[in-house]
Amino acid sequence: MTNFVVKTLANAAALAVAIWLLAGITLDDHSSLGRRTLTLILVALVFGLVNLIVKPVVKFFSLPLFVLTLGLFTLVVNALMLLLTSWLAEQLDLSFHVDNFWTALIGGLIISVVSWAVNMALPDND
């Protein structure tokens, strides 16, 4: 259970940094801080579920592209997962939006780096 909470907090922190750094990734600015925090945590949960369920399937079917690009195709897959999260957030009436693929590509890179750093800093007791 602790591992799940740590991963969700890491995703929330990484998403917050991407929202802060990129104008093309937005979270509703018109609500209270508590509401934005709750929305960010819910989006982090959606992002975690997308990465848990969809990403392995996409990686499996695109394995030749991973080999061909020596792993750089991971950036494209991360961008697609971020765009899917944006679409799902819209369906769930969460105020999170990613403008386009290129923003998602840079956002995916930022999220990957920040998530890795936060996961290194936070304890993992599972």
N, CA and C atoms as an extended XYZ file, in Angstrom:
378
Properties=species:S:1:pos:R:3:atomname:S:1:resname:S:1:resid:I:1 pbc="F F F"
N         0.821       -1.200        0.000 N   MET     1
C         0.000        0.000        0.000 CA  MET     1
C         0.867        1.267        0.000 C   MET     1
N         1.937        1.235        0.762 N   THR     2
C         2.827        2.389        0.820 CA  THR     2
C         3.429        2.674       -0.544 C   THR     2
N         3.791        1.617       -1.275 N   ASN     3
C         4.368        1.784       -2.605 CA  ASN     3
C         3.386        2.489       -3.541 C   ASN     3
N         2.108        2.132       -3.454 N   PHE     4
C         1.071        2.752       -4.276 CA  PHE     4
C         0.962        4.246       -3.962 C   PHE     4
N         0.983        4.589       -2.682 N   VAL     5
C         0.883        5.991       -2.266 CA  VAL     5
C         2.117        6.764       -2.729 C   VAL     5
N         3.285        6.156       -2.594 N   VAL     6
C         4.531        6.813       -3.012 CA  VAL     6
C         4.509        7.070       -4.516 C   VAL     6
N         4.107        6.078       -5.289 N   LYS     7
C         4.056        6.243       -6.750 CA  LYS     7
C         3.037        7.319       -7.139 C   LYS     7
N         1.894        7.346       -6.471 N   THR     8
C         0.875        8.355       -6.776 CA  THR     8
C         1.378        9.758       -6.431 C   THR     8
N         2.044        9.899       -5.282 N   LEU     9
C         2.604       11.201       -4.909 CA  LEU     9
C         3.707       11.628       -5.868 C   LEU     9
N         4.510       10.677       -6.305 N   ALA    10
C         5.568       10.983       -7.276 CA  ALA    10
C         4.956       11.438       -8.602 C   ALA    10
N         3.906       10.739       -9.056 N   ASN    11
C         3.223       11.146      -10.286 CA  ASN    11
C         2.601       12.535      -10.132 C   ASN    11
N         1.986       12.801       -8.979 N   ALA    12
C         1.366       14.115       -8.747 CA  ALA    12
C         2.418       15.218       -8.763 C   ALA    12
N         3.547       14.973       -8.112 N   ALA    13
C         4.619       15.977       -8.105 CA  ALA    13
C         5.163       16.198       -9.515 C   ALA    13
N         5.360       15.114      -10.252 N   ALA    14
C         5.883       15.227      -11.617 CA  ALA    14
C         4.895       15.961      -12.523 C   ALA    14
N         3.620       15.651      -12.389 N   LEU    15
C         2.606       16.355      -13.179 CA  LEU    15
C         2.564       17.837      -12.803 C   LEU    15
N         2.713       18.153      -11.522 N   ALA    16
C         2.708       19.547      -11.081 CA  ALA    16
C         3.872       20.318      -11.688 C   ALA    16
N         5.035       19.694      -11.745 N   VAL    17
C         6.201       20.356      -12.346 CA  VAL    17
C         5.964       20.582      -13.839 C   VAL    17
N         5.410       19.581      -14.527 N   ALA    18
C         5.134       19.728      -15.963 CA  ALA    18
C         4.106       20.833      -16.210 C   ALA    18
N         3.088       20.906      -15.356 N   ILE    19
C         2.083       21.969      -15.479 CA  ILE    19
C         2.718       23.330      -15.256 C   ILE    19
N         3.618       23.408      -14.297 N   TRP    20
C         4.290       24.664      -13.976 CA  TRP    20
C         5.234       25.116      -15.088 C   TRP    20
N         5.942       24.156      -15.721 N   LEU    21
C         6.948       24.497      -16.725 CA  LEU    21
C         6.386       24.715      -18.132 C   LEU    21
N         5.312       24.027      -18.479 N   LEU    22
C         4.804       24.061      -19.854 CA  LEU    22
C         3.443       24.737      -19.924 C   LEU    22
N         3.320       25.706      -20.790 N   ALA    23
C         2.051       26.415      -20.958 CA  ALA    23
C         0.993       25.520      -21.612 C   ALA    23
N         1.411       24.501      -22.337 N   GLY    24
C         0.477       23.635      -23.043 CA  GLY    24
C        -0.138       22.535      -22.194 C   GLY    24
N         0.320       22.397      -20.955 N   ILE    25
C        -0.280       21.441      -20.018 CA  ILE    25
C        -0.920       22.269      -18.920 C   ILE    25
N        -2.239       22.151      -18.782 N   THR    26
C        -2.960       23.036      -17.875 CA  THR    26
C        -3.818       22.272      -16.883 C   THR    26
N        -4.006       22.918      -15.749 N   LEU    27
C        -4.927       22.472      -14.707 CA  LEU    27
C        -5.774       23.702      -14.388 C   LEU    27
N        -7.053       23.527      -14.133 N   ASP    28
C        -7.961       24.652      -13.917 CA  ASP    28
C        -7.415       25.602      -12.855 C   ASP    28
N        -7.216       26.853      -13.232 N   ASP    29
C        -6.678       27.864      -12.325 CA  ASP    29
C        -7.770       28.609      -11.558 C   ASP    29
N        -9.018       28.359      -11.863 N   HIS    30
C       -10.098       29.146      -11.281 CA  HIS    30
C       -10.675       28.530      -10.020 C   HIS    30
N       -10.134       27.411       -9.583 N   SER    31
C       -10.664       26.777       -8.386 CA  SER    31
C        -9.719       26.991       -7.214 C   SER    31
N       -10.149       26.567       -6.039 N   SER    32
C        -9.341       26.748       -4.837 CA  SER    32
C        -8.130       25.816       -4.860 C   SER    32
N        -7.182       26.095       -3.988 N   LEU    33
C        -5.967       25.290       -3.911 CA  LEU    33
C        -6.297       23.836       -3.555 C   LEU    33
N        -7.231       23.650       -2.643 N   GLY    34
C        -7.635       22.295       -2.255 CA  GLY    34
C        -8.249       21.526       -3.423 C   GLY    34
N        -9.070       22.192       -4.191 N   ARG    35
C        -9.716       21.565       -5.353 CA  ARG    35
C        -8.677       21.209       -6.422 C   ARG    35
N        -7.714       22.120       -6.656 N   ARG    36
C        -6.654       21.835       -7.638 CA  ARG    36
C        -5.785       20.675       -7.174 C   ARG    36
N        -5.495       20.617       -5.863 N   THR    37
C        -4.697       19.522       -5.323 CA  THR    37
C        -5.422       18.196       -5.489 C   THR    37
N        -6.710       18.170       -5.187 N   LEU    38
C        -7.493       16.953       -5.358 CA  LEU    38
C        -7.535       16.536       -6.824 C   LEU    38
N        -7.732       17.497       -7.710 N   THR    39
C        -7.733       17.206       -9.149 CA  THR    39
C        -6.392       16.650       -9.587 C   THR    39
N        -5.309       17.240       -9.094 N   LEU    40
C        -3.969       16.763       -9.435 CA  LEU    40
C        -3.748       15.330       -8.960 C   LEU    40
N        -4.199       14.999       -7.767 N   ILE    41
C        -4.057       13.630       -7.255 CA  ILE    41
C        -4.909       12.662       -8.066 C   ILE    41
N        -6.116       13.072       -8.440 N   LEU    42
C        -6.966       12.202       -9.271 CA  LEU    42
C        -6.349       11.986      -10.652 C   LEU    42
N        -5.787       13.040      -11.230 N   VAL    43
C        -5.110       12.904      -12.529 CA  VAL    43
C        -3.891       11.993      -12.385 C   VAL    43
N        -3.174       12.100      -11.269 N   ALA    44
C        -2.032       11.218      -11.019 CA  ALA    44
C        -2.475        9.765      -10.918 C   ALA    44
N        -3.635        9.526      -10.319 N   LEU    45
C        -4.178        8.160      -10.265 CA  LEU    45
C        -4.524        7.640      -11.656 C   LEU    45
N        -5.151        8.487      -12.451 N   VAL    46
C        -5.482        8.110      -13.831 CA  VAL    46
C        -4.202        7.827      -14.613 C   VAL    46
N        -3.206        8.700      -14.465 N   PHE    47
C        -1.923        8.532      -15.145 CA  PHE    47
C        -1.257        7.224      -14.711 C   PHE    47
N        -1.320        6.920      -13.430 N   GLY    48
C        -0.761        5.671      -12.926 CA  GLY    48
C        -1.469        4.459      -13.497 C   GLY    48
N        -2.786        4.521      -13.597 N   LEU    49
C        -3.542        3.404      -14.170 CA  LEU    49
C        -3.245        3.228      -15.657 C   LEU    49
N        -3.129        4.341      -16.366 N   VAL    50
C        -2.778        4.269      -17.787 CA  VAL    50
C        -1.412        3.617      -17.949 C   VAL    50
N        -0.449        4.030      -17.118 N   ASN    51
C         0.894        3.453      -17.194 CA  ASN    51
C         0.922        1.995      -16.757 C   ASN    51
N         0.016        1.605      -15.872 N   LEU    52
C        -0.039        0.223      -15.398 CA  LEU    52
C        -0.718       -0.708      -16.399 C   LEU    52
N        -1.770       -0.242      -17.048 N   ILE    53
C        -2.587       -1.115      -17.900 CA  ILE    53
C        -2.251       -0.975      -19.383 C   ILE    53
N        -2.230        0.244      -19.887 N   VAL    54
C        -2.100        0.468      -21.331 CA  VAL    54
C        -0.642        0.430      -21.796 C   VAL    54
N         0.250        1.058      -21.034 N   LYS    55
C         1.629        1.203      -21.470 CA  LYS    55
C         2.332       -0.129      -21.758 C   LYS    55
N         2.176       -1.167      -20.921 N   PRO    56
C         2.848       -2.433      -21.254 CA  PRO    56
C         2.363       -3.050      -22.567 C   PRO    56
N         1.090       -2.891      -22.863 N   VAL    57
C         0.539       -3.424      -24.110 CA  VAL    57
C         1.124       -2.676      -25.304 C   VAL    57
N         1.176       -1.354      -25.198 N   VAL    58
C         1.747       -0.539      -26.281 CA  VAL    58
C         3.220       -0.863      -26.465 C   VAL    58
N         3.945       -1.013      -25.364 N   LYS    59
C         5.372       -1.332      -25.456 CA  LYS    59
C         5.593       -2.702      -26.094 C   LYS    59
N         4.743       -3.661      -25.770 N   PHE    60
C         4.881       -4.999      -26.351 CA  PHE    60
C         4.697       -4.964      -27.867 C   PHE    60
N         3.629       -4.283      -28.308 N   PHE    61
C         3.343       -4.266      -29.744 CA  PHE    61
C         4.294       -3.360      -30.534 C   PHE    61
N         4.984       -2.462      -29.841 N   SER    62
C         5.929       -1.598      -30.543 CA  SER    62
C         7.382       -1.984      -30.244 C   SER    62
N         7.589       -3.194      -29.777 N   LEU    63
C         8.934       -3.657      -29.428 CA  LEU    63
C         9.953       -3.486      -30.557 C   LEU    63
N         9.614       -3.791      -31.812 N   PRO    64
C        10.594       -3.559      -32.883 CA  PRO    64
C        11.046       -2.098      -32.988 C   PRO    64
N        10.136       -1.154      -32.723 N   LEU    65
C        10.507        0.263      -32.763 CA  LEU    65
C        11.441        0.624      -31.610 C   LEU    65
N        11.242       -0.013      -30.454 N   PHE    66
C        12.152        0.215      -29.335 CA  PHE    66
C        13.552       -0.260      -29.680 C   PHE    66
N        13.633       -1.421      -30.296 N   VAL    67
C        14.933       -1.973      -30.675 CA  VAL    67
C        15.571       -1.114      -31.759 C   VAL    67
N        14.787       -0.750      -32.761 N   LEU    68
C        15.290        0.037      -33.881 CA  LEU    68
C        15.820        1.410      -33.446 C   LEU    68
N        15.133        2.033      -32.479 N   THR    69
C        15.534        3.375      -32.038 CA  THR    69
C        16.395        3.346      -30.775 C   THR    69
N        16.804        2.165      -30.374 N   LEU    70
C        17.627        1.993      -29.165 CA  LEU    70
C        16.963        2.592      -27.920 C   LEU    70
N        15.653        2.450      -27.850 N   GLY    71
C        14.908        2.885      -26.677 CA  GLY    71
C        14.352        4.286      -26.738 C   GLY    71
N        14.707        5.066      -27.740 N   LEU    72
C        14.207        6.438      -27.819 CA  LEU    72
C        12.702        6.504      -28.089 C   LEU    72
N        12.155        5.420      -28.600 N   PHE    73
C        10.711        5.383      -28.842 CA  PHE    73
C         9.934        5.472      -27.525 C   PHE    73
N        10.608        5.253      -26.407 N   THR    74
C         9.982        5.400      -25.098 CA  THR    74
C         9.419        6.808      -24.927 C   THR    74
N        10.102        7.808      -25.459 N   LEU    75
C         9.617        9.189      -25.371 CA  LEU    75
C         8.271        9.352      -26.065 C   LEU    75
N         8.118        8.703      -27.205 N   VAL    76
C         6.857        8.766      -27.942 CA  VAL    76
C         5.748        8.059      -27.164 C   VAL    76
N         6.063        6.890      -26.604 N   VAL    77
C         5.067        6.152      -25.822 CA  VAL    77
C         4.652        6.966      -24.597 C   VAL    77
N         5.609        7.592      -23.919 N   ASN    78
C         5.281        8.428      -22.765 CA  ASN    78
C         4.381        9.596      -23.171 C   ASN    78
N         4.647       10.192      -24.315 N   ALA    79
C         3.803       11.286      -24.804 CA  ALA    79
C         2.391       10.797      -25.090 C   ALA    79
N         2.286        9.634      -25.703 N   LEU    80
C         0.958        9.073      -25.988 CA  LEU    80
C         0.197        8.751      -24.707 C   LEU    80
N         0.898        8.275      -23.675 N   MET    81
C         0.250        7.983      -22.393 CA  MET    81
C        -0.236        9.275      -21.727 C   MET    81
N         0.524       10.345      -21.886 N   LEU    82
C         0.107       11.630      -21.332 CA  LEU    82
C        -1.105       12.183      -22.084 C   LEU    82
N        -1.124       12.023      -23.399 N   LEU    83
C        -2.294       12.444      -24.179 CA  LEU    83
C        -3.522       11.609      -23.828 C   LEU    83
N        -3.334       10.310      -23.620 N   LEU    84
C        -4.452        9.443      -23.214 CA  LEU    84
C        -4.961        9.858      -21.837 C   LEU    84
N        -4.061       10.208      -20.937 N   THR    85
C        -4.465       10.687      -19.615 CA  THR    85
C        -5.270       11.976      -19.733 C   THR    85
N        -4.849       12.871      -20.615 N   SER    86
C        -5.588       14.112      -20.839 CA  SER    86
C        -6.996       13.821      -21.347 C   SER    86
N        -7.107       12.887      -22.279 N   TRP    87
C        -8.421       12.537      -22.825 CA  TRP    87
C        -9.305       11.906      -21.746 C   TRP    87
N        -8.731       10.990      -20.962 N   LEU    88
C        -9.502       10.347      -19.895 CA  LEU    88
C        -9.917       11.360      -18.826 C   LEU    88
N        -9.037       12.295      -18.517 N   ALA    89
C        -9.373       13.338      -17.538 CA  ALA    89
C       -10.547       14.170      -18.038 C   ALA    89
N       -10.563       14.450      -19.329 N   GLU    90
C       -11.690       15.188      -19.905 CA  GLU    90
C       -12.981       14.378      -19.783 C   GLU    90
N       -12.906       13.083      -20.025 N   GLN    91
C       -14.082       12.220      -19.914 CA  GLN    91
C       -14.579       12.140      -18.474 C   GLN    91
N       -13.657       12.217      -17.512 N   LEU    92
C       -14.003       12.146      -16.091 CA  LEU    92
C       -14.291       13.521      -15.498 C   LEU    92
N       -14.347       14.542      -16.351 N   ASP    93
C       -14.644       15.917      -15.949 CA  ASP    93
C       -13.596       16.466      -14.982 C   ASP    93
N       -12.342       16.103      -15.221 N   LEU    94
C       -11.226       16.668      -14.472 CA  LEU    94
C       -10.604       17.758      -15.330 C   LEU    94
N       -10.184       18.833      -14.702 N   SER    95
C        -9.710       20.000      -15.456 CA  SER    95
C        -8.218       19.911      -15.781 C   SER    95
N        -7.812       18.850      -16.459 N   PHE    96
C        -6.431       18.655      -16.883 CA  PHE    96
C        -6.430       18.534      -18.390 C   PHE    96
N        -5.506       19.259      -19.052 N   HIS    97
C        -5.485       19.225      -20.515 CA  HIS    97
C        -4.061       19.363      -21.039 C   HIS    97
N        -3.765       18.561      -22.066 N   VAL    98
C        -2.500       18.656      -22.788 CA  VAL    98
C        -2.851       19.098      -24.210 C   VAL    98
N        -2.211       20.173      -24.686 N   ASP    99
C        -2.578       20.781      -25.961 CA  ASP    99
C        -2.296       19.915      -27.185 C   ASP    99
N        -1.058       19.420      -27.321 N   ASN   100
C        -0.709       18.714      -28.547 CA  ASN   100
C         0.396       17.690      -28.282 C   ASN   100
N         0.783       16.976      -29.327 N   PHE   101
C         1.774       15.909      -29.197 CA  PHE   101
C         3.132       16.429      -28.737 C   PHE   101
N         3.570       17.562      -29.293 N   TRP   102
C         4.903       18.065      -28.956 CA  TRP   102
C         4.978       18.519      -27.508 C   TRP   102
N         3.913       19.120      -27.025 N   THR   103
C         3.852       19.467      -25.609 CA  THR   103
C         3.865       18.199      -24.763 C   THR   103
N         3.133       17.181      -25.207 N   ALA   104
C         3.103       15.912      -24.485 CA  ALA   104
C         4.474       15.240      -24.488 C   ALA   104
N         5.213       15.375      -25.592 N   LEU   105
C         6.545       14.781      -25.680 CA  LEU   105
C         7.489       15.416      -24.652 C   LEU   105
N         7.496       16.735      -24.589 N   ILE   106
C         8.342       17.431      -23.619 CA  ILE   106
C         7.825       17.175      -22.197 C   ILE   106
N         6.510       17.191      -22.037 N   GLY   107
C         5.915       16.910      -20.726 CA  GLY   107
C         6.222       15.504      -20.244 C   GLY   107
N         6.182       14.543      -21.149 N   GLY   108
C         6.529       13.171      -20.783 CA  GLY   108
C         7.960       13.050      -20.319 C   GLY   108
N         8.841       13.775      -20.965 N   LEU   109
C        10.247       13.780      -20.563 CA  LEU   109
C        10.413       14.407      -19.177 C   LEU   109
N         9.752       15.524      -18.952 N   ILE   110
C         9.814       16.184      -17.643 CA  ILE   110
C         9.236       15.278      -16.562 C   ILE   110
N         8.091       14.677      -16.836 N   ILE   111
C         7.442       13.802      -15.862 CA  ILE   111
C         8.316       12.599      -15.540 C   ILE   111
N         8.954       12.034      -16.541 N   SER   112
C         9.832       10.885      -16.309 CA  SER   112
C        10.994       11.249      -15.397 C   SER   112
N        11.641       12.368      -15.653 N   VAL   113
C        12.799       12.787      -14.850 CA  VAL   113
C        12.375       13.136      -13.427 C   VAL   113
N        11.321       13.926      -13.281 N   VAL   114
C        10.877       14.341      -11.946 CA  VAL   114
C        10.353       13.141      -11.161 C   VAL   114
N         9.591       12.268      -11.809 N   SER   115
C         9.071       11.081      -11.133 CA  SER   115
C        10.205       10.190      -10.646 C   SER   115
N        11.223       10.021      -11.456 N   TRP   116
C        12.375        9.223      -11.045 CA  TRP   116
C        13.051        9.858       -9.825 C   TRP   116
N        13.248       11.164       -9.859 N   ALA   117
C        13.916       11.855       -8.751 CA  ALA   117
C        13.092       11.770       -7.464 C   ALA   117
N        11.781       11.960       -7.578 N   VAL   118
C        10.916       11.895       -6.393 CA  VAL   118
C        10.880       10.473       -5.847 C   VAL   118
N        10.815        9.482       -6.717 N   ASN   119
C        10.824        8.094       -6.262 CA  ASN   119
C        12.136        7.749       -5.546 C   ASN   119
N        13.233        8.355       -5.950 N   MET   120
C        14.511        8.129       -5.262 CA  MET   120
C        14.510        8.788       -3.881 C   MET   120
N        13.841        9.925       -3.768 N   ALA   121
C        13.842       10.664       -2.501 CA  ALA   121
C        12.833       10.102       -1.488 C   ALA   121
N        11.696        9.587       -1.959 N   LEU   122
C        10.672        9.083       -1.060 CA  LEU   122
C        10.972        7.648       -0.641 C   LEU   122
N        10.560        7.269        0.560 N   PRO   123
C        10.816        5.896        1.032 CA  PRO   123
C         9.947        4.884        0.291 C   PRO   123
N        10.453        3.692        0.175 N   ASP   124
C         9.732        2.588       -0.465 CA  ASP   124
C         9.771        1.406        0.498 C   ASP   124
N         8.685        1.228        1.247 N   ASN   125
C         8.665        0.209        2.305 CA  ASN   125
C         8.045       -1.107        1.893 C   ASN   125
N         7.527       -1.235        0.678 N   ASP   126
C         6.901       -2.504        0.246 CA  ASP   126
C         7.921       -3.487       -0.235 C   ASP   126
